CSV table of C-alpha atoms in Angstrom, one decimal:
chain,number,residue,atom,x,y,z
A,1,MET,CA,0.0,0.0,0.0
A,2,SER,CA,1.4,3.4,-0.9
A,3,GLU,CA,2.0,6.2,1.5
A,4,ARG,CA,-0.3,9.3,1.4
A,5,ASN,CA,1.3,12.3,-0.2
A,6,PRO,CA,-0.1,15.4,1.6
A,7,ALA,CA,1.3,17.9,-1.0
A,8,ARG,CA,-0.4,15.9,-3.8
A,9,ASP,CA,-3.6,15.7,-1.9
A,10,ARG,CA,-3.7,19.4,-1.3
A,11,ARG,CA,-3.0,20.1,-5.0
A,12,ARG,CA,-5.7,17.7,-6.0
A,13,ALA,CA,-8.2,19.3,-3.6
A,14,ARG,CA,-7.3,22.8,-4.9
A,15,GLU,CA,-7.7,21.7,-8.6
A,16,PHE,CA,-11.0,20.1,-7.9
A,17,ASP,CA,-12.3,23.0,-5.9
A,18,ALA,CA,-11.4,25.3,-8.8
A,19,PHE,CA,-13.2,23.0,-11.2
A,20,VAL,CA,-16.3,22.9,-9.0
A,21,ALA,CA,-16.3,26.7,-8.5
A,22,GLY,CA,-16.3,27.1,-12.3
A,23,ALA,CA,-18.6,24.3,-13.4
A,24,ALA,CA,-21.1,23.5,-10.6
A,25,GLY,CA,-23.6,26.2,-11.5
A,26,ARG,CA,-24.0,25.0,-15.1
A,27,LEU,CA,-24.0,21.4,-14.1
A,28,LEU,CA,-26.7,22.0,-11.4
A,29,HIS,CA,-28.8,23.8,-14.0
A,30,ALA,CA,-28.4,20.8,-16.4
A,31,ALA,CA,-29.4,18.4,-13.5
A,32,THR,CA,-32.4,20.6,-12.7
A,33,LEU,CA,-33.5,20.5,-16.3
A,34,LEU,CA,-33.1,16.7,-16.3
A,35,THR,CA,-35.1,16.2,-13.2
A,36,ALA,CA,-37.8,18.7,-14.2
A,37,GLU,CA,-37.7,20.2,-10.7
A,38,PRO,CA,-38.3,23.9,-10.1
A,39,ALA,CA,-35.0,25.8,-10.0
A,40,GLY,CA,-35.4,26.8,-6.3
A,41,VAL,CA,-36.4,23.4,-5.0
A,42,ASN,CA,-34.3,20.7,-6.6
A,43,PRO,CA,-33.2,18.1,-4.1
A,44,TYR,CA,-33.0,15.3,-6.7
A,45,ALA,CA,-30.9,17.4,-9.0
A,46,GLN,CA,-28.6,18.3,-6.2
A,47,GLN,CA,-28.3,14.7,-5.2
A,48,LEU,CA,-27.4,13.7,-8.8
A,49,LEU,CA,-24.8,16.4,-9.1
A,50,THR,CA,-23.2,15.6,-5.7
A,51,ALA,CA,-22.9,11.9,-6.7
A,52,ALA,CA,-21.4,12.8,-10.1
A,53,LEU,CA,-18.9,15.2,-8.6
A,54,ALA,CA,-17.9,12.6,-6.0
A,55,ARG,CA,-17.2,10.2,-8.8
A,56,THR,CA,-15.2,12.8,-10.7
A,57,TYR,CA,-13.2,13.6,-7.6
A,58,ALA,CA,-12.5,9.9,-7.0
A,59,ASP,CA,-11.2,9.6,-10.6
A,60,TRP,CA,-9.4,13.0,-10.6
A,61,ASP,CA,-5.9,11.6,-10.8
A,62,ARG,CA,-6.8,9.2,-13.6
A,63,LEU,CA,-8.4,11.8,-15.9
A,64,ARG,CA,-5.1,12.3,-17.7
A,65,GLY,CA,-6.0,15.2,-20.0
A,66,GLU,CA,-9.7,14.3,-20.2
A,67,ASP,CA,-12.0,17.2,-19.6
A,68,PRO,CA,-13.5,16.9,-16.0
A,69,TYR,CA,-16.6,18.8,-17.1
A,70,ASP,CA,-17.3,16.2,-19.9
A,71,ARG,CA,-16.6,13.4,-17.4
A,72,THR,CA,-19.0,14.9,-14.8
A,73,ARG,CA,-21.7,15.6,-17.4
A,74,GLN,CA,-21.4,12.0,-18.6
A,75,GLU,CA,-21.7,10.7,-15.0
A,76,LEU,CA,-24.6,13.0,-14.3
A,77,ALA,CA,-26.4,11.7,-17.5
A,78,ASN,CA,-25.7,8.1,-16.6
A,79,ARG,CA,-27.0,8.4,-13.1
A,80,PHE,CA,-30.1,10.2,-14.2
A,81,ALA,CA,-30.8,7.5,-16.9
A,82,ARG,CA,-30.3,4.7,-14.4
A,83,GLY,CA,-32.5,6.2,-11.7
A,84,ALA,CA,-35.2,8.3,-13.5
A,85,TRP,CA,-37.8,5.6,-13.1
A,86,ARG,CA,-37.5,5.7,-9.3
A,87,HIS,CA,-38.4,9.3,-9.0
A,88,PRO,CA,-41.9,10.6,-9.6
A,89,ARG,CA,-42.3,13.1,-12.5
A,90,ALA,CA,-42.0,16.7,-11.3
A,91,ARG,CA,-44.9,18.9,-12.4
A,92,ASP,CA,-43.3,22.4,-12.3
A,93,GLY,CA,-40.0,22.2,-14.1
A,94,VAL,CA,-39.5,23.8,-17.5
A,95,LEU,CA,-39.2,20.3,-19.1
A,96,ALA,CA,-41.8,18.5,-17.0
A,97,ARG,CA,-44.0,17.8,-20.0
A,98,LEU,CA,-41.3,15.5,-21.5
A,99,SER,CA,-40.4,11.9,-20.6
A,100,PRO,CA,-37.1,11.3,-18.8
A,101,GLN,CA,-35.4,10.1,-22.1
A,102,GLU,CA,-36.7,13.1,-24.0
A,103,ARG,CA,-35.4,15.5,-21.2
A,104,LEU,CA,-32.0,13.7,-21.2
A,105,ILE,CA,-31.6,14.0,-25.0
A,106,LEU,CA,-32.9,17.6,-25.1
A,107,VAL,CA,-30.5,18.7,-22.3
A,108,LEU,CA,-27.5,17.0,-23.8
A,109,ARG,CA,-28.1,18.1,-27.4
A,110,LEU,CA,-29.5,21.6,-26.9
A,111,TYR,CA,-28.4,22.9,-23.5
A,112,GLU,CA,-25.0,21.2,-23.3
A,113,GLY,CA,-24.3,21.1,-27.1
A,114,VAL,CA,-23.2,17.5,-27.2
A,115,ALA,CA,-23.0,16.2,-30.7
A,116,GLU,CA,-25.6,13.8,-31.9
A,117,GLU,CA,-23.1,10.9,-32.3
A,118,GLN,CA,-21.7,11.5,-28.8
A,119,THR,CA,-25.2,11.5,-27.3
A,120,ALA,CA,-26.0,8.3,-29.1
A,121,ALA,CA,-22.8,6.7,-27.9
A,122,LEU,CA,-23.4,7.9,-24.3
A,123,LEU,CA,-26.9,6.5,-24.3
A,124,GLY,CA,-26.2,3.4,-26.3
A,125,ILE,CA,-28.8,4.1,-29.0
A,126,PRO,CA,-28.5,4.9,-32.7
A,127,ALA,CA,-27.9,8.5,-33.8
A,128,ASP,CA,-31.1,8.5,-35.9
A,129,ARG,CA,-33.1,7.6,-32.8
A,130,VAL,CA,-31.4,10.5,-30.9
A,131,ARG,CA,-32.4,12.8,-33.7
A,132,ALA,CA,-36.0,11.6,-33.7
A,133,ILE,CA,-36.4,11.9,-30.0
A,134,CYS,CA,-34.9,15.4,-30.0
A,135,THR,CA,-37.2,16.5,-32.8
A,136,ARG,CA,-40.3,15.0,-31.0
A,137,ALA,CA,-39.3,16.7,-27.7
A,138,VAL,CA,-38.9,20.1,-29.3
A,139,ALA,CA,-42.3,19.7,-31.0
A,140,VAL,CA,-43.9,18.9,-27.7
A,141,MET,CA,-42.3,21.9,-26.0
A,142,ARG,CA,-43.5,24.2,-28.9
A,143,SER,CA,-47.0,22.7,-29.1
A,144,THR,CA,-48.2,23.0,-25.5
A,145,PRO,CA,-47.5,26.2,-23.6
A,146,PRO,CA,-46.8,25.8,-19.9
A,147,ARG,CA,-49.6,26.5,-17.5
A,148,PRO,CA,-49.3,29.8,-15.6
A,149,PRO,CA,-48.5,29.4,-11.9
A,150,ALA,CA,-52.0,30.4,-10.8
A,151,ALA,CA,-53.6,27.6,-12.9
A,152,ARG,CA,-51.1,25.1,-11.3
A,153,LEU,CA,-52.1,26.2,-7.8
A,154,ARG,CA,-55.9,25.9,-8.6
A,155,ALA,CA,-55.3,22.4,-10.1
A,156,ALA,CA,-53.4,21.3,-7.0
A,157,SER,CA,-56.2,22.4,-4.6
């Protein structure tokens, strides 16, 4: 077993802290879009992001030139895809009208700007399926306007 190197551990922690300071806001927004939770109340999105960042930190020394943002985004997407069925559908998020798969593809393609082929490889589906799902999700978002907050409150009563 190797000895701990305090200097290396401090450097690693500083590098990771700098990465989180720069990327956490955008990643949390992506996670919030994925979970379709309201921006102010997003415990599932925060949980997903925390787990993804923990995995990135654990792999930090092994990234070897790989972009930590891409790695964290990939981990976030994988965790969401694996666990989306366990969480009830949120009603108030911007993308709440979409299925979890539609939200995932829409967020990766349009919000994060991930190429169609990369998205397909990440999700293990053909690129033409990614294109079709993205097109359908955009059509759904354009076709049905979101309900105003007052209508949501009346419907919940």
